[in-house]
mmCIF file with all atom_site columns, C-alpha atoms in Angstrom:
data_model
loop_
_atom_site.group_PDB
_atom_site.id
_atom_site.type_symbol
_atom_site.label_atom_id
_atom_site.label_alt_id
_atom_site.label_comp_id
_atom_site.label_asym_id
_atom_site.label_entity_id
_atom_site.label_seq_id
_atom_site.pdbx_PDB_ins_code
_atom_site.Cartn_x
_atom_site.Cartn_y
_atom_site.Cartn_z
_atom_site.occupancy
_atom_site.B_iso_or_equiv
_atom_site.pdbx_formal_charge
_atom_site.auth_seq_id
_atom_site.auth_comp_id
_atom_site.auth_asym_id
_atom_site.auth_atom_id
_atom_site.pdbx_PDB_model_num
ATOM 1   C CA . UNK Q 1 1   ? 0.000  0.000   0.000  1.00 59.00 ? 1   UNK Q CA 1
ATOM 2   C CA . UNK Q 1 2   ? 1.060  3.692   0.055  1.00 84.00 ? 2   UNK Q CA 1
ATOM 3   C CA . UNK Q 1 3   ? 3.479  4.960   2.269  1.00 94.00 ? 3   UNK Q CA 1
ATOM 4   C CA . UNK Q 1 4   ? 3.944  8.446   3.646  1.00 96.00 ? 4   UNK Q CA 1
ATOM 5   C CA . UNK Q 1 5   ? 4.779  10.814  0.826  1.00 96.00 ? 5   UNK Q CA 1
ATOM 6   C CA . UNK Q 1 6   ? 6.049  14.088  1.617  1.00 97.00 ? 6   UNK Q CA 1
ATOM 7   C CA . UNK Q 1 7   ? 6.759  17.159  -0.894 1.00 97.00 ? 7   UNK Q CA 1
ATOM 8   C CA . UNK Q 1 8   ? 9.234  18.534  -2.012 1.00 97.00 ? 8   UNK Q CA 1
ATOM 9   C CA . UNK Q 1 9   ? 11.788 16.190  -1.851 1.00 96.00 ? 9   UNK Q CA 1
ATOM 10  C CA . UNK Q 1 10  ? 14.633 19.241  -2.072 1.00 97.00 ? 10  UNK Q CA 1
ATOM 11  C CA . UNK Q 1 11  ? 13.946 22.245  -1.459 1.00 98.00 ? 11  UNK Q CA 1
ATOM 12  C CA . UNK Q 1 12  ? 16.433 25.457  -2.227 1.00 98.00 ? 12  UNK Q CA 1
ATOM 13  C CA . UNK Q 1 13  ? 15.603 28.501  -0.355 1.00 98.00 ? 13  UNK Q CA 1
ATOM 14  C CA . UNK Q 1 14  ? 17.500 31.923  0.367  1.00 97.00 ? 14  UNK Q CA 1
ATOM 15  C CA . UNK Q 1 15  ? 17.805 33.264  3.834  1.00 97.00 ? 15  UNK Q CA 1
ATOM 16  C CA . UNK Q 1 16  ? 14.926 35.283  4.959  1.00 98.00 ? 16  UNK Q CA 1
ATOM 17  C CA . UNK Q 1 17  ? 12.383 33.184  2.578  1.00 98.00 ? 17  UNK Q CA 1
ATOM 18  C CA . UNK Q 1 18  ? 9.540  31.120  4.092  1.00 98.00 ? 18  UNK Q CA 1
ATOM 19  C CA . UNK Q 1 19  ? 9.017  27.372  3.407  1.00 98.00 ? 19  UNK Q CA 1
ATOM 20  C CA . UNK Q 1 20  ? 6.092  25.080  3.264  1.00 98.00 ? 20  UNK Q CA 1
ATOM 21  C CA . UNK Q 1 21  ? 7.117  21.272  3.259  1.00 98.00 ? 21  UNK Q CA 1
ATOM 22  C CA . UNK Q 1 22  ? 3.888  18.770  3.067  1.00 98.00 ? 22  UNK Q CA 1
ATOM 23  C CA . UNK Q 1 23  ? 3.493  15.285  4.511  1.00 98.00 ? 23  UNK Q CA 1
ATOM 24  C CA . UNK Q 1 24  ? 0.479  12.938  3.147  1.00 97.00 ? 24  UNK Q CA 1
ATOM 25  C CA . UNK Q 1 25  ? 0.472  10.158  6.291  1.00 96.00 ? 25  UNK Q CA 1
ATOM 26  C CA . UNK Q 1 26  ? -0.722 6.273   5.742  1.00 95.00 ? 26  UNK Q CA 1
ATOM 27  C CA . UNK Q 1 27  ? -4.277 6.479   4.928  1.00 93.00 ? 27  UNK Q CA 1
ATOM 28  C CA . UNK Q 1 28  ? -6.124 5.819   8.277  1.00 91.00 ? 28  UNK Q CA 1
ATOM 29  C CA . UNK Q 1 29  ? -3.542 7.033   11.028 1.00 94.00 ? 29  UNK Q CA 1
ATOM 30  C CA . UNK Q 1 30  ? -4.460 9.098   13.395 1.00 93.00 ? 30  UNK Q CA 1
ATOM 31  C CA . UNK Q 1 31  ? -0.981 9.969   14.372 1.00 95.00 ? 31  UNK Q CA 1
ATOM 32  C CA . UNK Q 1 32  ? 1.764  12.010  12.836 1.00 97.00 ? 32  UNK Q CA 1
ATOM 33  C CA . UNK Q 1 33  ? 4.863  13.566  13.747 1.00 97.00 ? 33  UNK Q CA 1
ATOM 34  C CA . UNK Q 1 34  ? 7.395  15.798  12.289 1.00 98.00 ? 34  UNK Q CA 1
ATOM 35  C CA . UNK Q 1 35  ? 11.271 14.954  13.114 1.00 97.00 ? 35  UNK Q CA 1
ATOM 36  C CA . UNK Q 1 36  ? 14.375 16.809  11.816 1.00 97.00 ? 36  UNK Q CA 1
ATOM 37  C CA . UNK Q 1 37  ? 17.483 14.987  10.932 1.00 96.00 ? 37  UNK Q CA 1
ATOM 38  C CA . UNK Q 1 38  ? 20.778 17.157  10.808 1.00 92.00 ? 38  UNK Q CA 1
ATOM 39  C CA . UNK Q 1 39  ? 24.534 16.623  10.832 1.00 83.00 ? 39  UNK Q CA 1
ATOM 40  C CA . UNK Q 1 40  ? 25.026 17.938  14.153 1.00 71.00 ? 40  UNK Q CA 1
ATOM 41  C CA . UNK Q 1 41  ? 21.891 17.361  16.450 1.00 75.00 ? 41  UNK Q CA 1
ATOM 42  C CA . UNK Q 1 42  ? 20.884 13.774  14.445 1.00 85.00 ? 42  UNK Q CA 1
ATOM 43  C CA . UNK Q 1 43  ? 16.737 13.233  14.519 1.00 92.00 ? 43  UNK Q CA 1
ATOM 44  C CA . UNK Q 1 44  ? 15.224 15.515  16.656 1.00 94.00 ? 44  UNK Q CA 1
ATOM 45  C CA . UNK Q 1 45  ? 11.719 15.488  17.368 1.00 95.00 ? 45  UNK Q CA 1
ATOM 46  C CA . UNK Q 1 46  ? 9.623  18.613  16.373 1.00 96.00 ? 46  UNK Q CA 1
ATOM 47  C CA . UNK Q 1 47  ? 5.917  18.360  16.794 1.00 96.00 ? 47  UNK Q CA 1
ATOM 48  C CA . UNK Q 1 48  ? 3.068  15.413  17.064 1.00 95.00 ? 48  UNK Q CA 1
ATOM 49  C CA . UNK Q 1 49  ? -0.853 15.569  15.813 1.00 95.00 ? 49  UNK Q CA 1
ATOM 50  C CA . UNK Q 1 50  ? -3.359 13.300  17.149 1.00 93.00 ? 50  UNK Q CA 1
ATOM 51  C CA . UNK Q 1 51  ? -6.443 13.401  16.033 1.00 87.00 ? 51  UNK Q CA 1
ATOM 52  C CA . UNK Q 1 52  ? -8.821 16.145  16.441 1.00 84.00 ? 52  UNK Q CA 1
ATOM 53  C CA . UNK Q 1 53  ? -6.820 16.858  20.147 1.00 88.00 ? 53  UNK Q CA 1
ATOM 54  C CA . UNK Q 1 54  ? -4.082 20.092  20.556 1.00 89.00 ? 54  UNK Q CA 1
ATOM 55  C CA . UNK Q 1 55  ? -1.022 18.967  18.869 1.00 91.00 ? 55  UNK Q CA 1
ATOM 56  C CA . UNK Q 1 56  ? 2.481  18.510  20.999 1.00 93.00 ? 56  UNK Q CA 1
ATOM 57  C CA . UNK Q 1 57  ? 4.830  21.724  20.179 1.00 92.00 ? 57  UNK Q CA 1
ATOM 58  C CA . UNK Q 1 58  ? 7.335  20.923  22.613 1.00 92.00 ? 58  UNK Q CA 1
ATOM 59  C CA . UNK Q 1 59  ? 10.201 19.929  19.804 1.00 93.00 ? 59  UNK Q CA 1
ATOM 60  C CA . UNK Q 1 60  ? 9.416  23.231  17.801 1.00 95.00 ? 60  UNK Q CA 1
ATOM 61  C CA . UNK Q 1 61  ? 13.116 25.095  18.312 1.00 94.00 ? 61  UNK Q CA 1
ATOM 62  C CA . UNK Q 1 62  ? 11.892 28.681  17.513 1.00 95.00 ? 62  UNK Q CA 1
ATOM 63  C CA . UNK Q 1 63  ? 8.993  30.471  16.932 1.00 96.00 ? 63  UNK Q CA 1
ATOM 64  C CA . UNK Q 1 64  ? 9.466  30.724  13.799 1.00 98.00 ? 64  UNK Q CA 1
ATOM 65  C CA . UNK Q 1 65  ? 8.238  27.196  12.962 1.00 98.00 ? 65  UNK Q CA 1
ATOM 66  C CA . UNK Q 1 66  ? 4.539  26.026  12.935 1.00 97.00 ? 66  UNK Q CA 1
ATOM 67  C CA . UNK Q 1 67  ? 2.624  23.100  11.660 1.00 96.00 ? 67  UNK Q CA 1
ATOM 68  C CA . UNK Q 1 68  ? -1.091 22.178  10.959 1.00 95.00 ? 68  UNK Q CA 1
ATOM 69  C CA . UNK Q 1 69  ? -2.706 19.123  10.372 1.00 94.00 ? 69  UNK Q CA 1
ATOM 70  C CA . UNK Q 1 70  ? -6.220 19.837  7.859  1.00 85.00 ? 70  UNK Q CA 1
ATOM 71  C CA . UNK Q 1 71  ? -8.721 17.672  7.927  1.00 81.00 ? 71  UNK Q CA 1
ATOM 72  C CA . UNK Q 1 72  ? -7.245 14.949  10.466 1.00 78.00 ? 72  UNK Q CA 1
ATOM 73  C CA . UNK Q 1 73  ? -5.012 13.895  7.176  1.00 91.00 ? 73  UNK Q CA 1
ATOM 74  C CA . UNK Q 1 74  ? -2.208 15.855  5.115  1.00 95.00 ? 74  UNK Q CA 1
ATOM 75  C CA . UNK Q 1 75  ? 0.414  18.323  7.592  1.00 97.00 ? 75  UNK Q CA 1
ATOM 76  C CA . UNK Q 1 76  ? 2.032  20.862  6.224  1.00 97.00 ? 76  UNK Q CA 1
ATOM 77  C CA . UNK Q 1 77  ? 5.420  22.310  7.985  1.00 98.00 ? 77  UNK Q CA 1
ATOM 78  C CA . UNK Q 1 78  ? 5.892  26.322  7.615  1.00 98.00 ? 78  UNK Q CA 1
ATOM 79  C CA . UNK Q 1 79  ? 9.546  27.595  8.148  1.00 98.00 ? 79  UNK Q CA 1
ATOM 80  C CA . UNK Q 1 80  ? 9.103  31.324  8.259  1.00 98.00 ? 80  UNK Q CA 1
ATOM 81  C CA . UNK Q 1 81  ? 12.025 33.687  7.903  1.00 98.00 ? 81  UNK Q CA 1
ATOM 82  C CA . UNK Q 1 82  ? 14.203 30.822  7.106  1.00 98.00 ? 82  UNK Q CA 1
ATOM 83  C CA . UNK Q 1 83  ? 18.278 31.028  8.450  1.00 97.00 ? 83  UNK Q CA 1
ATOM 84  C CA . UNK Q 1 84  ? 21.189 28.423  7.048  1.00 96.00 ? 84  UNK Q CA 1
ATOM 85  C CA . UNK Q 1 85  ? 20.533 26.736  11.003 1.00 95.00 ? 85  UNK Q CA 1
ATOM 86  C CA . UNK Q 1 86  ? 17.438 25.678  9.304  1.00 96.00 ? 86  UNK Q CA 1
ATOM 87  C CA . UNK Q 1 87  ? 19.529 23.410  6.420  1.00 97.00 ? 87  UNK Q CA 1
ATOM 88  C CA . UNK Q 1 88  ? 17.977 19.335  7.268  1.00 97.00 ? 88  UNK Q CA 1
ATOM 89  C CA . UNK Q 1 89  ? 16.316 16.809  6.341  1.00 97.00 ? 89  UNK Q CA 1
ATOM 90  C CA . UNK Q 1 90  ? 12.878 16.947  7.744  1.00 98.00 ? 90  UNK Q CA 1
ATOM 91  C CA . UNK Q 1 91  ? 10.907 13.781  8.162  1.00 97.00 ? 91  UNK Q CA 1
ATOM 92  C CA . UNK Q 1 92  ? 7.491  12.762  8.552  1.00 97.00 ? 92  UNK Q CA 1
ATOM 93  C CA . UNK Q 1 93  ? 6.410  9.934   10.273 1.00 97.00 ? 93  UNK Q CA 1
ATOM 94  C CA . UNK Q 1 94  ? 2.684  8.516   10.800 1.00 96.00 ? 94  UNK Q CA 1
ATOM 95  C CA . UNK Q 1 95  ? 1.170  5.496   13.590 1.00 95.00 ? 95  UNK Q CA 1
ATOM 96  C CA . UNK Q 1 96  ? -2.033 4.004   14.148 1.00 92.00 ? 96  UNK Q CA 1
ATOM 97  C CA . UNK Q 1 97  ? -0.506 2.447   16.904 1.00 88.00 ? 97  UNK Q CA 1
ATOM 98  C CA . UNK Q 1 98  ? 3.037  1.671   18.688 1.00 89.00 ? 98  UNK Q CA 1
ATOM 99  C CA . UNK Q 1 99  ? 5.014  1.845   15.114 1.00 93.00 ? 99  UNK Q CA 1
ATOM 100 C CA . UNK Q 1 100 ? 6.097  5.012   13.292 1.00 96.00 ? 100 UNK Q CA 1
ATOM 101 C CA . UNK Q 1 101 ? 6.562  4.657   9.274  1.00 96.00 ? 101 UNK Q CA 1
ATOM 102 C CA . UNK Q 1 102 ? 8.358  7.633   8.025  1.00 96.00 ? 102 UNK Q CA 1
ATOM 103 C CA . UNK Q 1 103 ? 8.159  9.399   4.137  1.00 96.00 ? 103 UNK Q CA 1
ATOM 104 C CA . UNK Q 1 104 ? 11.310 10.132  2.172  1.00 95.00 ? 104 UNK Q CA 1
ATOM 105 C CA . UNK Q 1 105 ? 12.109 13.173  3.902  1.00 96.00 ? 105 UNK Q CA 1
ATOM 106 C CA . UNK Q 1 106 ? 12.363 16.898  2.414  1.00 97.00 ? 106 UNK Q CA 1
ATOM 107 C CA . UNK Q 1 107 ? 16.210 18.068  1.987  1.00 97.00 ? 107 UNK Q CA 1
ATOM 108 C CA . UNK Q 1 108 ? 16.060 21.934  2.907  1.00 97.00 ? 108 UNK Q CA 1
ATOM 109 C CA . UNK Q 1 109 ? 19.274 23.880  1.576  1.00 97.00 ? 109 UNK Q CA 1
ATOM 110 C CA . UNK Q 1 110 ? 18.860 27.520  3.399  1.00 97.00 ? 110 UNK Q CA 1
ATOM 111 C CA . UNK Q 1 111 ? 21.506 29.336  1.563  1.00 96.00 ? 111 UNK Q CA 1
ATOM 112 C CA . UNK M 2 1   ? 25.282 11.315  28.738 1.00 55.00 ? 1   UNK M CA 1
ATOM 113 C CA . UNK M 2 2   ? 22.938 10.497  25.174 1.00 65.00 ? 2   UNK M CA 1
ATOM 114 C CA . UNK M 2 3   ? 19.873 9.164   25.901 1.00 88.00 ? 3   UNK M CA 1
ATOM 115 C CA . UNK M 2 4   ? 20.602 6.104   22.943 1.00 94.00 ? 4   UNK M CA 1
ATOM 116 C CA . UNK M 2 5   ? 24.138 5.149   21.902 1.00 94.00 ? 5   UNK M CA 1
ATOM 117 C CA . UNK M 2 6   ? 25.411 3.271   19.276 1.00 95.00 ? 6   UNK M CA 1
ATOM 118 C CA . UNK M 2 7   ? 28.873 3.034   17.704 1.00 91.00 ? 7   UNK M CA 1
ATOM 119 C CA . UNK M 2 8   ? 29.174 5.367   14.422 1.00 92.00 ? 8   UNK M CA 1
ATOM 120 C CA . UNK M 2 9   ? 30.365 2.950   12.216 1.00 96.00 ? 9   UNK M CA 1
ATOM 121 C CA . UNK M 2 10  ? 31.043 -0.874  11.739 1.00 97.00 ? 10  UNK M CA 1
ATOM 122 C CA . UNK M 2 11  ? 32.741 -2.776  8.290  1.00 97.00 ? 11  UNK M CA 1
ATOM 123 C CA . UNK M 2 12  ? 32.290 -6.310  7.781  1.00 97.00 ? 12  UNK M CA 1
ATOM 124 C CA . UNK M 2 13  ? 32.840 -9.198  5.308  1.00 97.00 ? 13  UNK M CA 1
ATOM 125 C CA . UNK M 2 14  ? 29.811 -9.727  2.753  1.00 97.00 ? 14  UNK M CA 1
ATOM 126 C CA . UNK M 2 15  ? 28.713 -12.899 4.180  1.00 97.00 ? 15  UNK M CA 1
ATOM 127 C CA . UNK M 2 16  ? 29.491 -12.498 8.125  1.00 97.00 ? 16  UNK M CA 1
ATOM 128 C CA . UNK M 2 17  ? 27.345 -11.369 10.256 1.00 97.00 ? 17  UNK M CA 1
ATOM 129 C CA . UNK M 2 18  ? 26.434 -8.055  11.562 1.00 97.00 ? 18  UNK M CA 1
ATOM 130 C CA . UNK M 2 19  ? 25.935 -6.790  14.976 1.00 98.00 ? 19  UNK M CA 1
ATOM 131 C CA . UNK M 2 20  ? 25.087 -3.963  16.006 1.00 98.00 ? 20  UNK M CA 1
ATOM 132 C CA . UNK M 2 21  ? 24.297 -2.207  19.421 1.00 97.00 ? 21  UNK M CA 1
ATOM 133 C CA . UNK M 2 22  ? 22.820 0.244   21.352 1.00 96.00 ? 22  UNK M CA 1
ATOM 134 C CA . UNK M 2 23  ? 22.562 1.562   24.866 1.00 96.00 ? 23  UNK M CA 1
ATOM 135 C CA . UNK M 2 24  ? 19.666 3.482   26.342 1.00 93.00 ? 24  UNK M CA 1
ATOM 136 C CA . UNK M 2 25  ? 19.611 5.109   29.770 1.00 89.00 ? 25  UNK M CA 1
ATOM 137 C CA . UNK M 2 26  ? 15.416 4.824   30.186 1.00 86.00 ? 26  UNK M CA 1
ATOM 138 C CA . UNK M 2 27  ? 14.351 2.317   32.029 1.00 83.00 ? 27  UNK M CA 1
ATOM 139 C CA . UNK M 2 28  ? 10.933 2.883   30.986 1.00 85.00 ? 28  UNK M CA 1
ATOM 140 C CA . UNK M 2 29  ? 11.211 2.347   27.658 1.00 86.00 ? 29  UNK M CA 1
ATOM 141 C CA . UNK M 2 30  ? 8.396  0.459   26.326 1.00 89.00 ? 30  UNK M CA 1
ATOM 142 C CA . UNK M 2 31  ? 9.469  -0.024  22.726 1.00 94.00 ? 31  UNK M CA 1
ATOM 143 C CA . UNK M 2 32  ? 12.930 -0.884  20.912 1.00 95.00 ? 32  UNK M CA 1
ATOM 144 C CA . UNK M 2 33  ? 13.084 -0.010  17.329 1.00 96.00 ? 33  UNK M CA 1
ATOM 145 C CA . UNK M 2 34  ? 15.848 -0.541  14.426 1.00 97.00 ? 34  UNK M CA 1
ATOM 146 C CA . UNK M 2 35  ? 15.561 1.839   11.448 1.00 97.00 ? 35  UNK M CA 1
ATOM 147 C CA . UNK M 2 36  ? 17.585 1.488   8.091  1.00 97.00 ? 36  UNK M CA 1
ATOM 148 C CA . UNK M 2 37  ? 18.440 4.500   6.373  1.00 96.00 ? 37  UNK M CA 1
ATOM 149 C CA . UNK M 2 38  ? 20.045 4.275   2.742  1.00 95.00 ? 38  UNK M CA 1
ATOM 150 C CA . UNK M 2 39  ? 21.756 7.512   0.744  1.00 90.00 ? 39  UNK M CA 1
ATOM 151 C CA . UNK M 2 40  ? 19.317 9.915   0.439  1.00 87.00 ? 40  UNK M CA 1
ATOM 152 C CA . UNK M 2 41  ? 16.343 7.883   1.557  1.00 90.00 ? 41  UNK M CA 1
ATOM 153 C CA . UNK M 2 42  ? 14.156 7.975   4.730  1.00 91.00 ? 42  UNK M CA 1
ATOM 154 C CA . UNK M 2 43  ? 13.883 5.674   7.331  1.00 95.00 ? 43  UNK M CA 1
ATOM 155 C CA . UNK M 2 44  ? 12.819 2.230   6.635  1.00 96.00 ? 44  UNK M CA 1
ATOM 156 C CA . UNK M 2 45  ? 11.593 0.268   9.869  1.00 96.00 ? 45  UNK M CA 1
ATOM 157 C CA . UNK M 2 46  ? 13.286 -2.790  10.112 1.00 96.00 ? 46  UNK M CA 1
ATOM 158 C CA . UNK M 2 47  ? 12.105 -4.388  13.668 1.00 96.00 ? 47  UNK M CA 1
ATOM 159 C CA . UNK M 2 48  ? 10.760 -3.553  17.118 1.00 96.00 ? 48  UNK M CA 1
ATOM 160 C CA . UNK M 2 49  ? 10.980 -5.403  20.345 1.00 95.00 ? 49  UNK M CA 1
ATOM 161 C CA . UNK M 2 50  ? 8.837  -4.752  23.237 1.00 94.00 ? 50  UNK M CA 1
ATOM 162 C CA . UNK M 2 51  ? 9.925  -4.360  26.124 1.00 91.00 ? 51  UNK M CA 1
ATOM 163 C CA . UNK M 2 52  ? 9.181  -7.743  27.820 1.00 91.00 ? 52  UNK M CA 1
ATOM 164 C CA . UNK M 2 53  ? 11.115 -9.447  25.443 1.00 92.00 ? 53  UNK M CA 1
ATOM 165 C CA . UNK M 2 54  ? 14.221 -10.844 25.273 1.00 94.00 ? 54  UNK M CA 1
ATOM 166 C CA . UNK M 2 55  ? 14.617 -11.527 21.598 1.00 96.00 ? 55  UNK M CA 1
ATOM 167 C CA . UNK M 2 56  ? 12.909 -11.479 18.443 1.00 96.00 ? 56  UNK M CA 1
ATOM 168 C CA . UNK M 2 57  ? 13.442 -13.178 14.885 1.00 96.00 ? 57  UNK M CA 1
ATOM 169 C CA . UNK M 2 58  ? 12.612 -12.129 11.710 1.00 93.00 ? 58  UNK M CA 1
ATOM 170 C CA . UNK M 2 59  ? 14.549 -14.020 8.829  1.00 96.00 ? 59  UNK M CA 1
ATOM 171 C CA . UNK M 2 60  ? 18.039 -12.877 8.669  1.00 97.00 ? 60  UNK M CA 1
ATOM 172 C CA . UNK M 2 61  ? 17.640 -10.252 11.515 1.00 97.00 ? 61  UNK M CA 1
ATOM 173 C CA . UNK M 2 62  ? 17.904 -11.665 15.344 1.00 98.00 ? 62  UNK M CA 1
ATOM 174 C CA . UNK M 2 63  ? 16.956 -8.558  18.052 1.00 98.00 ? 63  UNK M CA 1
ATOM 175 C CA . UNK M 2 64  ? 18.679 -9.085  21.577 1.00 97.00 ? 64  UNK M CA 1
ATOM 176 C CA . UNK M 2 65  ? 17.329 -7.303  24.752 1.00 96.00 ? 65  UNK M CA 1
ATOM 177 C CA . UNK M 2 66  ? 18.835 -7.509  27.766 1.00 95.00 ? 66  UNK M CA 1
ATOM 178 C CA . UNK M 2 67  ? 16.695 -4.852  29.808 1.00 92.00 ? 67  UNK M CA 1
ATOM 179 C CA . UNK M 2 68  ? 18.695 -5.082  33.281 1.00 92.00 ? 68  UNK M CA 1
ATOM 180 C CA . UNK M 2 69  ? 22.045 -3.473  31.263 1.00 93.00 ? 69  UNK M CA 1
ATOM 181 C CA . UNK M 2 70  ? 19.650 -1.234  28.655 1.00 93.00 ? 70  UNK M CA 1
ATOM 182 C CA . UNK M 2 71  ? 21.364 -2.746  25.827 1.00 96.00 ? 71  UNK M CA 1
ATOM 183 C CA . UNK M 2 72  ? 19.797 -3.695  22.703 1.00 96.00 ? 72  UNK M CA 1
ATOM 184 C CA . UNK M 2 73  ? 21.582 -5.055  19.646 1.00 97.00 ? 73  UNK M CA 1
ATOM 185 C CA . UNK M 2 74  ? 20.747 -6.105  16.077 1.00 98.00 ? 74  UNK M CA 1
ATOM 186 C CA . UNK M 2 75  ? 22.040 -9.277  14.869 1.00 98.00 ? 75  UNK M CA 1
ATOM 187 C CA . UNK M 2 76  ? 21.877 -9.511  10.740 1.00 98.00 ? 76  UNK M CA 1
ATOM 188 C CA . UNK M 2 77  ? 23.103 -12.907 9.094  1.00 98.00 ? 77  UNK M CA 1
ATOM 189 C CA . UNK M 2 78  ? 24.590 -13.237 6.144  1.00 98.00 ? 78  UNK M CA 1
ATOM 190 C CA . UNK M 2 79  ? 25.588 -9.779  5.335  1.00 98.00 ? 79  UNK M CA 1
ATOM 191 C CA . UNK M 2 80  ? 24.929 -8.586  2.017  1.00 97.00 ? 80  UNK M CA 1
ATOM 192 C CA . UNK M 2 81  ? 26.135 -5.290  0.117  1.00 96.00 ? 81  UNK M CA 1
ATOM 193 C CA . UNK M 2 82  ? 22.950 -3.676  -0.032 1.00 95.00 ? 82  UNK M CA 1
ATOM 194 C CA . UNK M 2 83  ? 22.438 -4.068  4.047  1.00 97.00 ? 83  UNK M CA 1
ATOM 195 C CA . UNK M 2 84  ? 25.168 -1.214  3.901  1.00 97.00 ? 84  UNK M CA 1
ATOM 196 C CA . UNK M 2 85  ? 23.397 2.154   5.711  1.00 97.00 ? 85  UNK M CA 1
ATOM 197 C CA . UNK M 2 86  ? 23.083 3.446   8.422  1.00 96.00 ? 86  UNK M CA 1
ATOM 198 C CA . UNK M 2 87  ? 20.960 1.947   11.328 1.00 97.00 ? 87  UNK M CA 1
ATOM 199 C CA . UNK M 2 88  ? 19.180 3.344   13.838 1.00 97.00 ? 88  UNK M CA 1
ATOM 200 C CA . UNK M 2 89  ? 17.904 2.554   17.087 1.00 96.00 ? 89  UNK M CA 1
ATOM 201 C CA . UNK M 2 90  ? 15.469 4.312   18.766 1.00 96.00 ? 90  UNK M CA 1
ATOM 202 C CA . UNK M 2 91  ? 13.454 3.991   22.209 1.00 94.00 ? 91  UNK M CA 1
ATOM 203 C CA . UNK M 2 92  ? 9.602  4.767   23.173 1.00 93.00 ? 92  UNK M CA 1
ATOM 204 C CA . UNK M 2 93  ? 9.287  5.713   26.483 1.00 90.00 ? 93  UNK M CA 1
ATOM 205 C CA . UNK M 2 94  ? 6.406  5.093   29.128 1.00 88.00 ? 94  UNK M CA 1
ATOM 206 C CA . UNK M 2 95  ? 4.021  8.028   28.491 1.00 86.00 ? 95  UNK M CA 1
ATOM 207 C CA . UNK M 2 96  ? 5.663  9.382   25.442 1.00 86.00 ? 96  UNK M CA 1
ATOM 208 C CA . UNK M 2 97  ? 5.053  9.197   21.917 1.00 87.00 ? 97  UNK M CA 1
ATOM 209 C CA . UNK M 2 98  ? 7.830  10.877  20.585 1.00 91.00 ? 98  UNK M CA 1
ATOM 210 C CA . UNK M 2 99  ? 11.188 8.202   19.516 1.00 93.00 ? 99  UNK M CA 1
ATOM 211 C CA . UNK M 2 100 ? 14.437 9.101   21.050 1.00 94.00 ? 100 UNK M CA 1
ATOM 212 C CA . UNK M 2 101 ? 16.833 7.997   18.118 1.00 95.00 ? 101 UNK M CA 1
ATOM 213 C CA . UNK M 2 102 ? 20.672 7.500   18.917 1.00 95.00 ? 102 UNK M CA 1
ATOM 214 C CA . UNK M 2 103 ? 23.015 8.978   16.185 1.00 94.00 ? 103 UNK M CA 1
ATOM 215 C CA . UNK M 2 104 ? 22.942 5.664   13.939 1.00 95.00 ? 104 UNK M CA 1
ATOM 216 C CA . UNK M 2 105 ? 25.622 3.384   13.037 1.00 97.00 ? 105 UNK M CA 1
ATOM 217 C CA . UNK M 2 106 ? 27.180 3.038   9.821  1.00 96.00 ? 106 UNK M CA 1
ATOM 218 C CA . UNK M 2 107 ? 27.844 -0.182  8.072  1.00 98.00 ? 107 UNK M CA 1
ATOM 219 C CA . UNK M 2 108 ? 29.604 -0.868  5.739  1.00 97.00 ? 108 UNK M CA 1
ATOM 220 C CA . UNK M 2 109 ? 30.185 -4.237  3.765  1.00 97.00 ? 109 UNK M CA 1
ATOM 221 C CA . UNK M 2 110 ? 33.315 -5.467  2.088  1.00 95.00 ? 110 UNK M CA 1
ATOM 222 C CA . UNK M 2 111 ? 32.707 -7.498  -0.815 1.00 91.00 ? 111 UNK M CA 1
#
């Protein structure tokens, strides 16, 4: 079946731009979490979503990151004001229960 | 200390076997995991163990527990060149539904 898909796979940004990076989850989980996978920190957990209850912010490292989930389905990540820090992999990840199945990743270049 | 350590990297002989380990400080872990991550590519889950185990097969890969010394290893037989990438282990913890990954080990196989 399908897995997570996420868009874009790269993404190219200048410093000071916003980003938008999407996540589609496994059709029928209610859980979904954004991690961030960089050289120097490894994954880091950023934010969970579970179904219609107040998603977990605690990972967000500024404020300059958010994250909604429409719809109980498809997430989309907002980088605002974007600095070279901000250069990762981000991942999506989505759970019905105890097992997390993560999407390809987007590869942000902040230059 | 980390919360989840591994070694960074381990080479072997296509045809040996592979093993690979991890320490976690959490006693309350309720979940073990093993992700494989190729070049490029997200994480691919590979096997979990929970916590009341003590091992777990699954065809060529053998997952050892040993919950008194928080050390959890992954056993692959028969090594082949595309098992080279990096592996990940990563802990669920009582109460939490956020993974705590360690920094992954990286194998590599000799032909």
């Amino acid at each position: 079946g399908a897995g997570v898909s996420q868009s874009p796979s790269n993404k190219v940004t200048e410093k000071g731009k916003d980003v938008e990076l999407r996540c589609d989850p496994i059709s029928g989980h209610t859980a979904l979490y954004w991690y961030r996978q960089s050289l120097g920190q490894g994954l880091e957990f950023l934010i969970y979503f579970q179904g219609n209850s107040a998603p977990d912010k605690s990972g967000l490292p500024s404020d300059r990151f958010s994250a909604e989930r429409t719809g109980g389905s498809v997430s989309t990540l907002t980088i605002q004001r974007t600095q070279q820090e901000d250069s990762a992999v981000y991942l999506c990840a989505s759970s019905l229960k105890e097992t997390q199945y993560f999407g390809p990743g987007t590869r942000l270049l902040v230059l | 200390g980390e919360d989840v350590e591994q070694s960074l990297f381990l080479s072997v002989r296509e045809g040996d076997s592979s093993v690979i380990n991890c320490t976690y400080t959490d006693s309350s872990s309720t979940y073990l995991y093993w992700y494989k991550q190729e070049p490029g590519a997200g994480l691919q889950l590979l096997t979990y163990i929970f916590s009341n185990m003590d091992m777990k097969q699954d065809q060529r890969l053998t997952v050892l527990l040993n919950k008194k010394d928080k050390h959890l290893s992954l056993r692959i037989a028969d090594t082949q060149t595309g098992d080279s990438a990096i592996y990940f282990c990563a802990e669920k913890r009582a109460g939490s539904y956020q993974l705590t990954f360690g920094k992954g080990t990286k194998l590599s196989v000799i032909p």
